[in-house]
Short mmCIF file of C-alpha atoms in Angstrom, two decimals:
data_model
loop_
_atom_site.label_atom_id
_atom_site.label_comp_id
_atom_site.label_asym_id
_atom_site.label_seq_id
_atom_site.Cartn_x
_atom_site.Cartn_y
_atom_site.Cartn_z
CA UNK A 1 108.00 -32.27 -122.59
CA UNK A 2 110.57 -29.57 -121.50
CA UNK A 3 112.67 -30.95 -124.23
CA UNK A 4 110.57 -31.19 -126.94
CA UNK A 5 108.90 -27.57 -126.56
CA UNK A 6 112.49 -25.77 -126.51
CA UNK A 7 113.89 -27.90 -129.32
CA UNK A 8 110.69 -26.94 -131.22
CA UNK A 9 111.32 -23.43 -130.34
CA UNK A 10 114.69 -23.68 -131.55
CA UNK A 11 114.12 -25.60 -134.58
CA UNK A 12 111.43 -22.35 -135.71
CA UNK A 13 113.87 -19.69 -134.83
CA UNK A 14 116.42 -21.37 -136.86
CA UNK A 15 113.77 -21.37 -139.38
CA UNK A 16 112.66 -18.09 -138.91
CA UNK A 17 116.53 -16.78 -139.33
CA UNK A 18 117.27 -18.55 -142.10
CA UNK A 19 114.54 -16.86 -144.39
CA UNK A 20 115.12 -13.49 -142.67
CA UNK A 21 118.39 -13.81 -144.57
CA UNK A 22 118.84 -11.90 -147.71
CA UNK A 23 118.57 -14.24 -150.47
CA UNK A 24 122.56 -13.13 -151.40
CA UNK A 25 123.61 -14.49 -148.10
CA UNK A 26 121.72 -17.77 -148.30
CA UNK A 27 123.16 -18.37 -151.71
CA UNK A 28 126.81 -18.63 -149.88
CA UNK A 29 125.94 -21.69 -147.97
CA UNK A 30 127.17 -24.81 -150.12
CA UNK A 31 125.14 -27.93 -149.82
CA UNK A 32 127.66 -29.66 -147.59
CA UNK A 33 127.51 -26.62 -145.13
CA UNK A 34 123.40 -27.06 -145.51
CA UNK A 35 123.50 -30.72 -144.77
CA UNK A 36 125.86 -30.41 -141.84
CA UNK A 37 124.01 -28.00 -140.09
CA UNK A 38 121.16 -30.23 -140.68
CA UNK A 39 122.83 -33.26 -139.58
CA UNK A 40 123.85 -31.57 -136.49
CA UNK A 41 120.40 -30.59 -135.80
CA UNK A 42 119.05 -33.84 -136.44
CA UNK A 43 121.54 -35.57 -133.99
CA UNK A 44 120.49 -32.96 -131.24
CA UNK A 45 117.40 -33.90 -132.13
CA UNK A 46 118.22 -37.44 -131.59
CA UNK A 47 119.66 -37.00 -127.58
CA UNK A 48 116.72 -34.69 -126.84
CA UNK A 49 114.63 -37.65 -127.81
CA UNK A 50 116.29 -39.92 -126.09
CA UNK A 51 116.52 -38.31 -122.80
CA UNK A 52 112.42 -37.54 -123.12
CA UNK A 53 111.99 -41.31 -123.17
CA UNK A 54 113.85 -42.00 -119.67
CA UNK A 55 111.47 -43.68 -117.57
CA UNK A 56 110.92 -45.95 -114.84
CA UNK A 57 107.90 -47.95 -114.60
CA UNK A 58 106.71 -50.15 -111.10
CA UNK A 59 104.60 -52.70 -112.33
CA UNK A 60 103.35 -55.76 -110.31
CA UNK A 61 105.88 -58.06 -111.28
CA UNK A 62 108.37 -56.25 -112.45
CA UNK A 63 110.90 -52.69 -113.02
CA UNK A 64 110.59 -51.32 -116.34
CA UNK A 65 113.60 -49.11 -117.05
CA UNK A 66 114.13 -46.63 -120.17
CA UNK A 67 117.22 -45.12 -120.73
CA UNK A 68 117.52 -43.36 -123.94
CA UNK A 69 116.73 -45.87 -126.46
CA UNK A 70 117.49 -49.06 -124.43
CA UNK A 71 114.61 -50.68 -122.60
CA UNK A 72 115.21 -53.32 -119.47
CA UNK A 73 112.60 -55.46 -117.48
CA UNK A 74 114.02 -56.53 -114.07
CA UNK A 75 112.47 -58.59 -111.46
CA UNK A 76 111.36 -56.82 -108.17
CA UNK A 77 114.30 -59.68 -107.26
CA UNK A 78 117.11 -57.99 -109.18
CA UNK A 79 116.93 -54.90 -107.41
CA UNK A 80 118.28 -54.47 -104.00
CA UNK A 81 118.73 -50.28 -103.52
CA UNK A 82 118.27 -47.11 -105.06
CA UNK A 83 120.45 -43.95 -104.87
CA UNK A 84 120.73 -40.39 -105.66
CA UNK A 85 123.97 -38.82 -104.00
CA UNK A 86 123.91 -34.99 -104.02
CA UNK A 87 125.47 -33.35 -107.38
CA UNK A 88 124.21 -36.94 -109.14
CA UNK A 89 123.54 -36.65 -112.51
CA UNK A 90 120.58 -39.77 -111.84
CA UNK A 91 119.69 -41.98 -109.77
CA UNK A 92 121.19 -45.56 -109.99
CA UNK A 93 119.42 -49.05 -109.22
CA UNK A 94 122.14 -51.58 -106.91
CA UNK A 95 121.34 -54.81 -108.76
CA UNK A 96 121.34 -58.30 -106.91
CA UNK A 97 124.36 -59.31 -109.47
CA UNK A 98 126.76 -56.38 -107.82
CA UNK A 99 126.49 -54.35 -110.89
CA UNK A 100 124.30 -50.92 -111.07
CA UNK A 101 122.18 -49.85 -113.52
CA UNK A 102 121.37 -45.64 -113.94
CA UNK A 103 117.46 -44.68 -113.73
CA UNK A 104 117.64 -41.52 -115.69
CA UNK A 105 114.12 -41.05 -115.42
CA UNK A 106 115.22 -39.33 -111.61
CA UNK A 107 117.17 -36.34 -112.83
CA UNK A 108 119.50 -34.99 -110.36
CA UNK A 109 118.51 -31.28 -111.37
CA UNK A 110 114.89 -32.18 -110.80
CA UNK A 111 115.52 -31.71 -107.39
CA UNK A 112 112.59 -32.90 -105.17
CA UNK A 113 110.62 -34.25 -107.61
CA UNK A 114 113.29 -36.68 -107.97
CA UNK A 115 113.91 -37.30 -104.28
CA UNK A 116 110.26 -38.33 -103.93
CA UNK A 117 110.30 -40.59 -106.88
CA UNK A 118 113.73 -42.27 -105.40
CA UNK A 119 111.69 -42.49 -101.93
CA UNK A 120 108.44 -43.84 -103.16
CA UNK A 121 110.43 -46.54 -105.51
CA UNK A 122 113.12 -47.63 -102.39
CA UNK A 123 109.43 -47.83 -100.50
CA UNK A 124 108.20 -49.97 -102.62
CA UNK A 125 111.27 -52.16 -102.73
CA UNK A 126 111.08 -52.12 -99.19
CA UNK A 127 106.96 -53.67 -99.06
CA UNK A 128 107.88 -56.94 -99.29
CA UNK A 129 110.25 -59.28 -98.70
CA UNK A 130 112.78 -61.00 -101.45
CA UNK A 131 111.31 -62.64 -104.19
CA UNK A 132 107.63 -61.12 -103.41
CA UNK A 133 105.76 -59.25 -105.52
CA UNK A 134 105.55 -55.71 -105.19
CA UNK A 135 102.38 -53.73 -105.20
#
C-alpha cells in the first residue's frame, strides 16, 4: 500500500509541476525527452508493482510464494527452514533440494513485523512432522 500511495503522490506532483511550467518552457521538451521521462516513470512504476505483490501464503497443503511477478507453490515437504539474518534484505526459505528460495514478502526493514511473520511461518513448519500437512 506504502508503495502505491507515494508513487501516486509522486506521479501528481510530477503532474502538478509539469503544468505549473510556463507554456515556453514546456515547448523545449522534444518528444523523445517526453517519452523517456515517461518510460522511466512507467518502469518505476513497474518495480513498485512488483514489490507490492510479494507475498507468502500458508495454505493447508501447500506455500504460496510471490516474488515480484513470479508465483511458486511448494509442498509443506519442500521447505525445511526459514531465515532472516540481521541487515537481510528478506527472508529466505532452505528448500529440501539444498537450494533457497527469497520470501520477499518479510522485508528486512519491516523490522518486527517481519520477525513475527518468520516465527509464526518456522512454527508452522515446525507442527508437524515431514510430509504432514500443515494447519
Amino acid at each position: 500500500m506504502a508503495v502505491i500511495g507515494v508513487g501516486l503522490m509522486l506521479l501528481a506532483v510530477c503532474v502538478a509541476a509539469w503544468y505549473g511550467f510556463d507554456p515556453s518552457v514546456r515547448a523545449r521538451f522534444s518528444g523523445l525527452q517526453r517519452f523517456t521521462v515517461l518510460a522511466m516513470g512507467a518502469g518505476l512504476g513497474t518495480c513498485g508493482w512488483a514489490l507490492a505483490r510479494a507475498r507468502l501464503t500458508a495454505r493447508r497443503d501447500s506455500l504460496l510464494v510471490v516474488n515480484g511477478f513470479r508465483t511458486r507453490q511448494l509442498e509443506w515437504a519442500e521447505v525445511v527452514g526459514v531465515h532472516l539474518p540481521p541487515g537481510a534484505p528478506w527472508a529466505t526459505l532452505d528448500l529440501a533440494d539444498g537450494t533457497t528460495l527469497s520470501a520477499m514478502a518479510f522485508q528486512g526493514s519491516d523490522g518486527r513485523r517481519a520477525r513475527d511473520g518468520v516465527r509464526q511461518l518456522r512454527a508452522l513448519l515446525d507442527a508437524a512432522g515431514p510430509g504432514d500437512e500443515r494447519p
